mmCIF file of C-alpha atoms in Angstrom:
data_model
loop_
_atom_site.group_PDB
_atom_site.id
_atom_site.type_symbol
_atom_site.label_atom_id
_atom_site.label_comp_id
_atom_site.label_asym_id
_atom_site.label_seq_id
_atom_site.Cartn_x
_atom_site.Cartn_y
_atom_site.Cartn_z
ATOM 1 C CA MET O 1 22.155 14.974 -5.665
ATOM 2 C CA GLY O 2 19.856 16.898 -3.370
ATOM 3 C CA THR O 3 19.987 17.040 0.389
ATOM 4 C CA GLN O 4 18.933 13.780 2.004
ATOM 5 C CA TYR O 5 16.494 13.303 4.851
ATOM 6 C CA SER O 6 18.707 12.283 7.733
ATOM 7 C CA ALA O 7 15.782 10.570 9.465
ATOM 8 C CA SER O 8 15.385 8.169 6.569
ATOM 9 C CA GLY O 9 18.866 7.015 5.678
ATOM 10 C CA PRO O 10 21.139 8.042 2.831
ATOM 11 C CA ARG O 11 19.063 6.635 -0.039
ATOM 12 C CA ALA O 12 15.529 7.227 1.162
ATOM 13 C CA GLY O 13 14.730 10.351 -0.818
ATOM 14 C CA ALA O 14 15.942 13.703 -2.042
ATOM 15 C CA THR O 15 14.552 17.029 -0.854
ATOM 16 C CA ASP O 16 15.216 19.483 -3.658
ATOM 17 C CA GLY O 17 14.122 19.844 -7.250
ATOM 18 C CA ALA O 18 17.652 19.373 -8.620
ATOM 19 C CA ALA O 19 17.521 15.606 -8.171
ATOM 20 C CA ARG O 20 15.863 13.856 -11.102
ATOM 21 C CA GLY O 21 13.137 11.337 -10.520
ATOM 22 C CA ALA O 22 12.725 8.181 -12.573
ATOM 23 C CA LEU O 23 9.353 9.483 -13.814
ATOM 24 C CA ASP O 24 10.266 13.143 -14.392
ATOM 25 C CA GLY O 25 8.362 14.571 -17.361
ATOM 26 C CA LEU O 26 5.345 12.331 -16.790
ATOM 27 C CA ARG O 27 2.002 13.947 -15.982
ATOM 28 C CA ILE O 28 -0.856 12.026 -14.361
ATOM 29 C CA ALA O 29 -4.413 13.351 -14.278
ATOM 30 C CA ASP O 30 -5.663 11.772 -11.062
ATOM 31 C CA PHE O 31 -9.454 11.541 -10.795
ATOM 32 C CA SER O 32 -9.266 8.948 -8.005
ATOM 33 C CA ARG O 33 -10.100 9.354 -4.362
ATOM 34 C CA VAL O 34 -9.981 7.549 -1.003
ATOM 35 C CA LEU O 35 -7.150 4.982 -1.047
ATOM 36 C CA ALA O 36 -6.335 2.563 -3.898
ATOM 37 C CA GLY O 37 -5.971 5.213 -6.605
ATOM 38 C CA PRO O 38 -4.368 7.922 -4.438
ATOM 39 C CA TYR O 39 -1.853 5.410 -3.056
ATOM 40 C CA ALA O 40 -0.867 4.368 -6.588
ATOM 41 C CA THR O 41 -0.482 7.945 -7.796
ATOM 42 C CA MET O 42 1.459 8.999 -4.689
ATOM 43 C CA LEU O 43 4.015 6.237 -5.270
ATOM 44 C CA LEU O 44 4.423 7.450 -8.852
ATOM 45 C CA ALA O 45 4.590 11.080 -7.716
ATOM 46 C CA ASP O 46 7.371 10.201 -5.263
ATOM 47 C CA LEU O 47 9.320 8.877 -8.249
ATOM 48 C CA GLY O 48 8.982 12.159 -10.135
ATOM 49 C CA ALA O 49 5.595 12.175 -11.859
ATOM 50 C CA ASP O 50 3.599 15.419 -11.850
ATOM 51 C CA VAL O 51 0.281 14.299 -10.360
ATOM 52 C CA VAL O 52 -2.670 16.670 -10.687
ATOM 53 C CA LYS O 53 -5.372 15.638 -8.246
ATOM 54 C CA VAL O 54 -8.879 16.507 -9.473
ATOM 55 C CA GLU O 55 -11.291 17.196 -6.590
ATOM 56 C CA ARG O 56 -14.930 18.160 -6.100
ATOM 57 C CA PRO O 57 -15.763 21.784 -5.245
ATOM 58 C CA GLY O 58 -16.140 22.386 -1.507
ATOM 59 C CA ILE O 59 -15.674 18.727 -0.566
ATOM 60 C CA GLY O 60 -12.653 17.281 -2.255
ATOM 61 C CA ASP O 61 -11.446 13.779 -1.623
ATOM 62 C CA ASP O 62 -13.736 11.930 0.801
ATOM 63 C CA THR O 63 -10.822 11.241 3.147
ATOM 64 C CA ARG O 64 -10.319 14.963 3.859
ATOM 65 C CA THR O 65 -13.140 14.566 6.396
ATOM 66 C CA TRP O 66 -12.168 11.145 7.743
ATOM 67 C CA HIS O 67 -11.000 12.093 11.224
ATOM 68 C CA PRO O 68 -9.984 11.755 13.999
ATOM 69 C CA PRO O 69 -7.035 11.679 14.006
ATOM 70 C CA ALA O 70 -5.983 14.935 12.377
ATOM 71 C CA ASP O 71 -2.893 17.120 12.241
ATOM 72 C CA GLN O 72 -2.494 20.450 14.037
ATOM 73 C CA ASP O 73 -4.477 22.181 11.280
ATOM 74 C CA GLY O 74 -7.369 19.723 11.474
ATOM 75 C CA THR O 75 -6.489 17.892 8.271
ATOM 76 C CA SER O 76 -7.272 14.188 8.315
ATOM 77 C CA THR O 77 -4.181 12.032 8.721
ATOM 78 C CA TYR O 78 -5.891 9.527 6.416
ATOM 79 C CA PHE O 79 -5.851 12.075 3.585
ATOM 80 C CA LEU O 80 -2.294 13.109 4.423
ATOM 81 C CA SER O 81 -1.089 9.498 4.187
ATOM 82 C CA VAL O 82 -1.591 9.129 0.426
ATOM 83 C CA ASN O 83 -1.540 12.592 -1.148
ATOM 84 C CA ARG O 84 1.939 14.103 -0.911
ATOM 85 C CA ASN O 85 3.762 15.338 -4.021
ATOM 86 C CA LYS O 86 0.465 16.209 -5.721
ATOM 87 C CA ARG O 87 -1.177 19.413 -6.894
ATOM 88 C CA SER O 88 -4.907 19.891 -6.255
ATOM 89 C CA VAL O 89 -7.300 21.376 -8.777
ATOM 90 C CA VAL O 90 -11.033 21.803 -8.168
ATOM 91 C CA LEU O 91 -13.263 20.920 -11.130
ATOM 92 C CA ASP O 92 -17.044 20.667 -11.164
ATOM 93 C CA LEU O 93 -17.597 17.647 -13.393
ATOM 94 C CA THR O 94 -21.365 18.113 -13.188
ATOM 95 C CA THR O 95 -21.008 21.147 -15.500
ATOM 96 C CA GLU O 96 -19.934 21.291 -19.134
ATOM 97 C CA ALA O 97 -17.341 23.929 -18.244
ATOM 98 C CA GLY O 98 -15.823 21.619 -15.639
ATOM 99 C CA ARG O 99 -15.800 18.684 -18.040
ATOM 100 C CA ALA O 100 -14.143 20.830 -20.704
ATOM 101 C CA GLN O 101 -11.446 21.794 -18.198
ATOM 102 C CA ALA O 102 -11.000 18.116 -17.355
ATOM 103 C CA ARG O 103 -10.559 17.201 -21.024
ATOM 104 C CA ALA O 104 -8.017 20.007 -21.409
ATOM 105 C CA LEU O 105 -6.087 18.636 -18.420
ATOM 106 C CA VAL O 106 -6.119 15.112 -19.836
ATOM 107 C CA ALA O 107 -4.873 16.462 -23.176
ATOM 108 C CA THR O 108 -1.655 17.562 -21.424
ATOM 109 C CA SER O 109 -1.339 14.284 -19.504
ATOM 110 C CA ASP O 110 0.270 10.940 -20.188
ATOM 111 C CA VAL O 111 -1.820 8.915 -17.743
ATOM 112 C CA LEU O 112 -5.359 9.162 -16.387
ATOM 113 C CA VAL O 113 -6.300 7.328 -13.178
ATOM 114 C CA GLU O 114 -9.903 7.005 -12.008
ATOM 115 C CA ASN O 115 -11.869 4.895 -9.538
ATOM 116 C CA PHE O 116 -15.443 6.012 -10.051
ATOM 117 C CA ARG O 117 -18.095 3.339 -10.357
ATOM 118 C CA PRO O 118 -17.906 1.720 -13.803
ATOM 119 C CA GLY O 119 -19.823 3.819 -16.314
ATOM 120 C CA THR O 120 -19.478 7.138 -14.459
ATOM 121 C CA MET O 121 -16.596 8.498 -16.526
ATOM 122 C CA GLU O 122 -18.411 7.504 -19.722
ATOM 123 C CA ARG O 123 -21.477 9.474 -18.635
ATOM 124 C CA LEU O 124 -19.227 12.473 -18.011
ATOM 125 C CA GLY O 125 -17.729 12.249 -21.488
ATOM 126 C CA LEU O 126 -14.405 11.191 -19.982
ATOM 127 C CA GLY O 127 -14.496 7.494 -20.785
ATOM 128 C CA HIS O 128 -11.605 5.476 -22.104
ATOM 129 C CA ARG O 129 -12.850 5.094 -25.670
ATOM 130 C CA GLU O 130 -13.715 8.766 -26.115
ATOM 131 C CA LEU O 131 -10.464 10.124 -24.696
ATOM 132 C CA ARG O 132 -8.178 7.643 -26.440
ATOM 133 C CA ALA O 133 -9.891 8.333 -29.758
ATOM 134 C CA ARG O 134 -8.530 11.863 -29.412
ATOM 135 C CA GLN O 135 -5.309 10.858 -27.693
ATOM 136 C CA PRO O 136 -4.152 7.373 -28.761
ATOM 137 C CA GLU O 137 -1.031 7.579 -26.610
ATOM 138 C CA LEU O 138 -3.034 8.045 -23.386
ATOM 139 C CA ILE O 139 -2.696 5.398 -20.687
ATOM 140 C CA TYR O 140 -6.059 5.111 -18.954
ATOM 141 C CA CYS O 141 -6.084 3.296 -15.595
ATOM 142 C CA SER O 142 -9.488 2.316 -14.237
ATOM 143 C CA ILE O 143 -9.786 0.949 -10.694
ATOM 144 C CA SER O 144 -13.023 -0.722 -9.585
ATOM 145 C CA GLY O 145 -14.303 -2.889 -6.788
ATOM 146 C CA PHE O 146 -15.548 -5.871 -8.764
ATOM 147 C CA GLY O 147 -14.758 -5.180 -12.401
ATOM 148 C CA SER O 148 -16.774 -3.521 -15.143
ATOM 149 C CA GLY O 149 -19.022 -6.498 -15.923
ATOM 150 C CA ALA O 150 -21.610 -8.173 -13.683
ATOM 151 C CA GLY O 151 -20.008 -6.665 -10.561
ATOM 152 C CA ALA O 152 -20.064 -3.084 -11.798
ATOM 153 C CA ALA O 153 -22.910 -2.006 -9.498
ATOM 154 C CA ILE O 154 -21.360 -3.410 -6.293
ATOM 155 C CA PRO O 155 -19.726 -0.672 -4.176
ATOM 156 C CA GLY O 156 -15.984 -1.249 -3.846
ATOM 157 C CA TYR O 157 -15.278 -0.870 -0.124
ATOM 158 C CA ASP O 158 -12.269 -2.627 1.363
ATOM 159 C CA LEU O 159 -14.188 -4.243 4.239
ATOM 160 C CA LEU O 160 -16.741 -5.654 1.812
ATOM 161 C CA VAL O 161 -14.030 -7.120 -0.402
ATOM 162 C CA GLN O 162 -12.186 -8.627 2.572
ATOM 163 C CA ALA O 163 -15.474 -10.318 3.493
ATOM 164 C CA VAL O 164 -16.699 -11.607 0.127
ATOM 165 C CA GLY O 165 -13.170 -12.219 -1.183
ATOM 166 C CA GLY O 166 -12.295 -14.737 1.525
ATOM 167 C CA LEU O 167 -9.639 -12.841 3.472
ATOM 168 C CA MET O 168 -11.763 -12.617 6.610
ATOM 169 C CA SER O 169 -12.450 -16.342 6.438
ATOM 170 C CA VAL O 170 -8.769 -17.048 7.105
ATOM 171 C CA THR O 171 -8.191 -14.202 9.593
ATOM 172 C CA GLY O 172 -8.977 -14.582 13.287
ATOM 173 C CA GLU O 173 -8.970 -17.252 15.958
ATOM 174 C CA VAL O 174 -10.045 -20.794 15.150
ATOM 175 C CA HIS O 175 -13.297 -20.607 17.094
ATOM 176 C CA GLY O 176 -13.729 -16.839 16.894
ATOM 177 C CA GLU O 177 -15.415 -14.469 14.502
ATOM 178 C CA PRO O 178 -13.928 -13.654 11.095
ATOM 179 C CA VAL O 179 -11.703 -10.574 11.433
ATOM 180 C CA LYS O 180 -10.616 -7.932 8.933
ATOM 181 C CA ALA O 181 -7.005 -6.844 8.594
ATOM 182 C CA GLY O 182 -6.112 -3.799 10.691
ATOM 183 C CA VAL O 183 -5.625 -1.607 7.611
ATOM 184 C CA ALA O 184 -7.431 -1.408 4.278
ATOM 185 C CA LEU O 185 -5.015 -3.954 2.894
ATOM 186 C CA VAL O 186 -6.978 -4.748 -0.268
ATOM 187 C CA ASP O 187 -6.983 -1.092 -1.320
ATOM 188 C CA VAL O 188 -3.235 -0.889 -0.792
ATOM 189 C CA ILE O 189 -2.567 -4.068 -2.785
ATOM 190 C CA THR O 190 -4.825 -2.830 -5.587
ATOM 191 C CA GLY O 191 -2.964 0.478 -5.640
ATOM 192 C CA LEU O 192 0.293 -1.421 -6.040
ATOM 193 C CA HIS O 193 -1.192 -3.427 -8.901
ATOM 194 C CA ALA O 194 -2.432 -0.220 -10.531
ATOM 195 C CA SER O 195 1.008 1.394 -10.374
ATOM 196 C CA LEU O 196 2.595 -1.759 -11.806
ATOM 197 C CA GLY O 197 0.070 -1.833 -14.645
ATOM 198 C CA ILE O 198 0.712 1.831 -15.435
ATOM 199 C CA LEU O 199 4.478 1.288 -15.558
ATOM 200 C CA ALA O 200 4.032 -1.743 -17.846
ATOM 201 C CA ALA O 201 1.797 0.319 -20.138
ATOM 202 C CA LEU O 202 4.374 3.109 -20.200
ATOM 203 C CA ARG O 203 7.043 0.613 -21.237
ATOM 204 C CA HIS O 204 4.794 -0.555 -24.083
ATOM 205 C CA ARG O 205 4.161 3.041 -25.131
ATOM 206 C CA ASP O 206 7.885 3.765 -25.139
ATOM 207 C CA ALA O 207 8.288 0.940 -27.645
ATOM 208 C CA THR O 208 5.206 1.533 -29.820
ATOM 209 C CA GLY O 209 3.817 5.013 -29.109
ATOM 210 C CA GLU O 210 0.511 3.361 -28.251
ATOM 211 C CA GLY O 211 -1.417 3.882 -25.023
ATOM 212 C CA GLN O 212 -3.855 1.376 -23.568
ATOM 213 C CA LEU O 213 -6.505 0.678 -20.959
ATOM 214 C CA VAL O 214 -5.252 -0.641 -17.604
ATOM 215 C CA GLU O 215 -7.957 -2.216 -15.443
ATOM 216 C CA VAL O 216 -7.550 -3.471 -11.878
ATOM 217 C CA ASN O 217 -10.201 -4.386 -9.344
ATOM 218 C CA LEU O 218 -10.215 -5.015 -5.621
ATOM 219 C CA LEU O 219 -11.574 -8.561 -5.758
ATOM 220 C CA GLY O 220 -9.094 -9.765 -8.375
ATOM 221 C CA SER O 221 -6.244 -8.113 -6.507
ATOM 222 C CA LEU O 222 -7.220 -9.820 -3.254
ATOM 223 C CA LEU O 223 -7.554 -13.268 -4.836
ATOM 224 C CA SER O 224 -4.076 -12.878 -6.331
ATOM 225 C CA ALA O 225 -2.638 -11.589 -3.042
ATOM 226 C CA MET O 226 -3.944 -14.575 -1.084
ATOM 227 C CA VAL O 227 -1.164 -16.556 -2.813
ATOM 228 C CA ASN O 228 -0.679 -19.894 -0.985
ATOM 229 C CA GLN O 229 -4.199 -19.874 0.490
ATOM 230 C CA ALA O 230 -5.762 -19.230 -2.914
ATOM 231 C CA SER O 231 -3.491 -21.815 -4.530
ATOM 232 C CA ALA O 232 -4.509 -24.393 -1.922
ATOM 233 C CA PHE O 233 -8.041 -24.124 -3.271
ATOM 234 C CA ALA O 234 -7.221 -23.654 -6.964
ATOM 235 C CA VAL O 235 -4.813 -26.603 -7.112
ATOM 236 C CA ALA O 236 -5.872 -28.981 -4.342
ATOM 237 C CA GLY O 237 -9.480 -28.017 -3.660
ATOM 238 C CA VAL O 238 -8.617 -27.164 -0.041
ATOM 239 C CA VAL O 239 -10.802 -24.474 1.521
ATOM 240 C CA PRO O 240 -8.612 -22.981 4.284
ATOM 241 C CA GLY O 241 -10.042 -21.655 7.529
ATOM 242 C CA ARG O 242 -9.000 -19.481 10.445
ATOM 243 C CA MET O 243 -5.939 -20.606 12.385
ATOM 244 C CA GLY O 244 -5.234 -17.618 14.609
ATOM 245 C CA ASN O 245 -1.577 -16.716 14.123
ATOM 246 C CA ALA O 246 -0.534 -20.206 13.033
ATOM 247 C CA HIS O 247 0.488 -21.140 9.489
ATOM 248 C CA PRO O 248 -1.205 -23.944 7.531
ATOM 249 C CA SER O 249 2.066 -25.301 6.119
ATOM 250 C CA ILE O 250 4.869 -24.385 8.563
ATOM 251 C CA ALA O 251 5.485 -25.004 12.282
ATOM 252 C CA PRO O 252 6.403 -23.386 14.561
ATOM 253 C CA TYR O 253 5.300 -20.284 12.661
ATOM 254 C CA GLU O 254 3.044 -18.295 14.985
ATOM 255 C CA THR O 255 3.053 -16.197 18.145
ATOM 256 C CA PHE O 256 3.778 -17.580 21.600
ATOM 257 C CA PRO O 257 3.303 -16.080 25.063
ATOM 258 C CA THR O 258 6.386 -15.040 27.015
ATOM 259 C CA ALA O 259 6.946 -13.551 30.449
ATOM 260 C CA ASP O 260 5.759 -10.150 29.226
ATOM 261 C CA ARG O 261 4.340 -9.961 25.668
ATOM 262 C CA PRO O 262 3.828 -12.195 22.644
ATOM 263 C CA LEU O 263 6.774 -13.396 20.579
ATOM 264 C CA ALA O 264 6.582 -14.274 16.891
ATOM 265 C CA LEU O 265 8.529 -17.374 15.832
ATOM 266 C CA ALA O 266 8.969 -17.925 12.092
ATOM 267 C CA VAL O 267 10.893 -21.196 11.872
ATOM 268 C CA GLY O 268 11.153 -22.001 8.196
ATOM 269 C CA ASN O 269 13.473 -25.018 8.055
ATOM 270 C CA ASP O 270 14.923 -27.891 10.070
ATOM 271 C CA ARG O 271 18.214 -26.119 10.790
ATOM 272 C CA GLN O 272 16.372 -23.205 12.367
ATOM 273 C CA PHE O 273 14.262 -25.607 14.423
ATOM 274 C CA ALA O 274 17.370 -27.372 15.755
ATOM 275 C CA ALA O 275 18.815 -23.982 16.733
ATOM 276 C CA LEU O 276 15.547 -23.075 18.481
ATOM 277 C CA ALA O 277 15.649 -26.324 20.438
ATOM 278 C CA ASP O 278 19.223 -25.620 21.558
ATOM 279 C CA VAL O 279 18.476 -22.038 22.643
ATOM 280 C CA ILE O 280 15.456 -22.969 24.765
ATOM 281 C CA GLY O 281 17.381 -25.809 26.417
ATOM 282 C CA VAL O 282 15.839 -28.930 24.855
ATOM 283 C CA PRO O 283 18.299 -29.922 22.111
ATOM 284 C CA GLY O 284 16.792 -33.400 21.837
ATOM 285 C CA LEU O 285 13.558 -31.905 20.571
ATOM 286 C CA ALA O 286 14.877 -31.756 17.009
ATOM 287 C CA LEU O 287 15.465 -35.533 17.112
ATOM 288 C CA ASP O 288 11.976 -36.356 18.340
ATOM 289 C CA ASP O 289 10.107 -38.279 15.642
ATOM 290 C CA ARG O 290 7.179 -35.875 15.999
ATOM 291 C CA PHE O 291 9.369 -32.883 15.125
ATOM 292 C CA ARG O 292 12.233 -34.066 12.873
ATOM 293 C CA THR O 293 10.827 -32.408 9.745
ATOM 294 C CA ASN O 294 8.483 -29.568 9.021
ATOM 295 C CA ALA O 295 5.771 -31.905 7.748
ATOM 296 C CA VAL O 296 5.621 -33.855 11.013
ATOM 297 C CA ARG O 297 5.883 -30.641 13.051
ATOM 298 C CA VAL O 298 2.788 -29.379 11.267
ATOM 299 C CA ALA O 299 1.020 -32.673 12.040
ATOM 300 C CA HIS O 300 1.974 -32.396 15.728
ATOM 301 C CA ARG O 301 1.600 -28.648 16.028
ATOM 302 C CA ALA O 302 -0.396 -28.799 19.287
ATOM 303 C CA ASP O 303 2.175 -31.034 21.002
ATOM 304 C CA LEU O 304 4.969 -28.724 19.893
ATOM 305 C CA ARG O 305 3.190 -25.663 21.197
ATOM 306 C CA ASP O 306 2.651 -27.352 24.567
ATOM 307 C CA ILE O 307 6.397 -27.984 24.841
ATOM 308 C CA LEU O 308 7.550 -24.553 23.661
ATOM 309 C CA THR O 309 5.123 -22.385 25.626
ATOM 310 C CA PRO O 310 6.344 -23.040 29.207
ATOM 311 C CA ARG O 311 9.958 -22.623 28.090
ATOM 312 C CA LEU O 312 9.286 -19.307 26.392
ATOM 313 C CA CYS O 313 7.282 -18.032 29.365
ATOM 314 C CA GLY O 314 10.477 -18.183 31.423
ATOM 315 C CA ALA O 315 11.773 -14.900 29.963
ATOM 316 C CA GLY O 316 10.525 -11.821 28.129
ATOM 317 C CA ALA O 317 10.038 -11.352 24.406
ATOM 318 C CA ASP O 318 13.023 -9.010 24.001
ATOM 319 C CA HIS O 319 15.331 -11.579 25.614
ATOM 320 C CA TRP O 320 14.137 -14.373 23.359
ATOM 321 C CA SER O 321 14.290 -12.165 20.293
ATOM 322 C CA ALA O 322 17.937 -11.289 20.988
ATOM 323 C CA VAL O 323 19.174 -14.811 21.704
ATOM 324 C CA LEU O 324 17.159 -16.468 18.962
ATOM 325 C CA LEU O 325 18.203 -13.988 16.290
ATOM 326 C CA ALA O 326 21.820 -14.460 17.361
ATOM 327 C CA ALA O 327 21.345 -18.190 16.730
ATOM 328 C CA GLY O 328 19.815 -17.584 13.290
ATOM 329 C CA VAL O 329 16.216 -18.200 14.340
ATOM 330 C CA PRO O 330 13.685 -15.636 12.977
ATOM 331 C CA ALA O 331 11.952 -14.192 16.036
ATOM 332 C CA GLY O 332 10.676 -10.875 17.302
ATOM 333 C CA PRO O 333 8.221 -9.270 19.703
ATOM 334 C CA VAL O 334 4.762 -8.134 18.627
ATOM 335 C CA ASN O 335 5.406 -4.397 18.456
ATOM 336 C CA ALA O 336 3.020 -1.489 18.687
ATOM 337 C CA LEU O 337 3.362 0.975 15.809
ATOM 338 C CA ASP O 338 5.607 3.378 17.743
ATOM 339 C CA GLU O 339 7.907 0.459 18.531
ATOM 340 C CA ALA O 340 7.837 -0.618 14.893
ATOM 341 C CA PHE O 341 9.050 2.795 13.722
ATOM 342 C CA ALA O 342 11.703 2.796 16.450
ATOM 343 C CA PHE O 343 12.856 -0.642 15.306
ATOM 344 C CA ALA O 344 13.148 0.528 11.686
ATOM 345 C CA ARG O 345 15.116 3.572 12.819
ATOM 346 C CA LYS O 346 17.462 1.343 14.845
ATOM 347 C CA LEU O 347 18.137 -0.688 11.706
ATOM 348 C CA GLY O 348 18.796 2.419 9.617
ATOM 349 C CA LEU O 349 15.718 1.834 7.469
ATOM 350 C CA PRO O 350 13.428 4.573 6.134
ATOM 351 C CA GLY O 351 10.790 5.600 8.621
ATOM 352 C CA VAL O 352 9.253 9.059 9.053
ATOM 353 C CA VAL O 353 10.306 12.081 7.012
ATOM 354 C CA ASP O 354 9.372 15.745 7.340
ATOM 355 C CA ILE O 355 8.414 17.660 4.192
ATOM 356 C CA PRO O 356 8.737 21.436 4.536
ATOM 357 C CA ALA O 357 5.877 23.712 3.550
ATOM 358 C CA ALA O 358 5.642 24.372 -0.180
ATOM 359 C CA PRO O 359 7.191 27.722 -1.193
ATOM 360 C CA ASP O 360 3.867 29.007 -2.582
ATOM 361 C CA ASP O 361 1.820 28.096 0.504
ATOM 362 C CA GLY O 362 2.155 31.521 2.109
ATOM 363 C CA ALA O 363 0.624 31.927 5.548
ATOM 364 C CA ALA O 364 -1.361 28.722 5.070
ATOM 365 C CA GLY O 365 1.786 26.720 4.566
ATOM 366 C CA ARG O 366 2.604 23.877 6.887
ATOM 367 C CA PRO O 367 5.187 21.120 6.920
ATOM 368 C CA SER O 368 3.974 17.559 6.793
ATOM 369 C CA ARG O 369 5.309 14.469 8.534
ATOM 370 C CA GLN O 370 5.129 11.486 6.215
ATOM 371 C CA VAL O 371 5.973 7.796 6.073
ATOM 372 C CA ALA O 372 8.951 7.303 3.766
ATOM 373 C CA HIS O 373 8.631 5.800 0.305
ATOM 374 C CA PRO O 374 9.468 2.075 0.524
ATOM 375 C CA ILE O 375 11.590 1.719 -2.648
ATOM 376 C CA ALA O 376 15.284 2.680 -2.623
ATOM 377 C CA LEU O 377 16.674 3.605 -6.057
ATOM 378 C CA SER O 378 20.400 4.359 -6.219
ATOM 379 C CA ALA O 379 20.268 6.777 -9.174
ATOM 380 C CA THR O 380 16.736 8.225 -9.015
ATOM 381 C CA PRO O 381 15.556 8.074 -5.394
ATOM 382 C CA ALA O 382 12.089 9.068 -4.273
ATOM 383 C CA ARG O 383 11.726 12.812 -3.691
ATOM 384 C CA TYR O 384 9.545 14.615 -1.189
ATOM 385 C CA ARG O 385 8.782 17.819 -3.075
ATOM 386 C CA LEU O 386 5.348 18.866 -1.864
ATOM 387 C CA PRO O 387 3.264 18.290 1.257
ATOM 388 C CA PRO O 388 -0.313 17.077 0.659
ATOM 389 C CA PRO O 389 -2.199 19.968 -0.965
ATOM 390 C CA HIS O 390 -4.970 22.114 0.400
ATOM 391 C CA LEU O 391 -8.232 21.663 -1.495
ATOM 392 C CA GLY O 392 -7.920 23.475 -4.829
ATOM 393 C CA GLN O 393 -4.549 24.947 -3.901
ATOM 394 C CA HIS O 394 -3.239 24.769 -7.466
ATOM 395 C CA THR O 395 -6.425 25.377 -9.463
ATOM 396 C CA THR O 396 -5.376 28.770 -10.833
ATOM 397 C CA GLU O 397 -1.844 27.605 -11.561
ATOM 398 C CA ILE O 398 -3.017 24.532 -13.466
ATOM 399 C CA LEU O 399 -5.982 25.987 -15.334
ATOM 400 C CA HIS O 400 -4.570 29.388 -16.214
ATOM 401 C CA GLY O 401 -0.781 29.154 -15.957
ATOM 402 C CA PRO O 402 1.647 27.568 -18.409
ATOM 403 C CA SER O 403 1.531 23.788 -18.346
ATOM 404 C CA GLY O 404 5.289 23.396 -18.261
ATOM 405 C CA HIS O 405 4.745 19.791 -19.337
ATOM 406 C CA THR O 406 6.591 17.801 -21.908
ATOM 407 C CA SER O 407 5.523 14.274 -22.702
ATOM 408 C CA PRO O 408 8.344 11.804 -22.400
#
């Protein structure tokens, strides 16, 4: 087993090439850019896949220019967040020579990932049907905003999908404006779905030798990810609305003011509610007919909030978090991101890791600070082999050197 990153705990990820990854021997030709596709391929790269990132001459991935913020070399932290463990090759797909190089790359690959507008890869001669006719074992993952049918022409931007897909309608204060999530959550969820689809297709290929087309889209991914809210409509015809930080089906399950900063209470059952009542000094609250069960607590949510708020304002969020957690009540302060990383570190969970400069970087080499991979595997942990690449850093190596690739 390779050296472990001490900052991330003993199972967070290995640092040297001696440790095998679960996906060692797998090559992915990554034609995606921005977030959903690059996030999916980075997760797979962390698990051992050789990901070759195909970028435009002189420009590269759009997110290379999305700053501030940037690192000490001026590289966008957005780009850095989803492109470690990849090699970058520059190909001009507007030329026949570039397209021929792309086809040669795909011929040595097990998986192709792309998120161009539907129809673009077909126009380039890199469509699913054409490539799989030559390479039946190829797994071809296509990521779009709204599918390849009637929604093919609609640009797939996360904010747009959050709006038209209903997420913003349930996010924000009751009487306020609809609000987007603070990150491009739909892109991230779609990337997760893409990686899951690729792994399922690989399992099928292991059994049959046959590749297939994997299609995911932002809208479908969001509708699935809205889980209970989407089910409320699909099953009961309920169209949910904005409730601030409250929950439509559980109470108290929201944030409350304290003496210093907001506190999140996530009381999921009657036992936890009785413990909450004891800790805040009103044990009889759990016997009140308005609050005996979750269903009646939801019905009397406003009354419950009026009782809890002055009690909780008597001390700070850290105090309440400590005493409530000790009593088995899920509670915690609303942390800023620096506090969130500190909290993870306190718990011994993976947080930030430092990847040293790649050996072939030369004078341009730089280490990269990264957020740790979220999956812990006991036998084949995530590995942090390469920092995010410079634009075209590996073009010569990939196009003119030995492939060194063996299909699994």
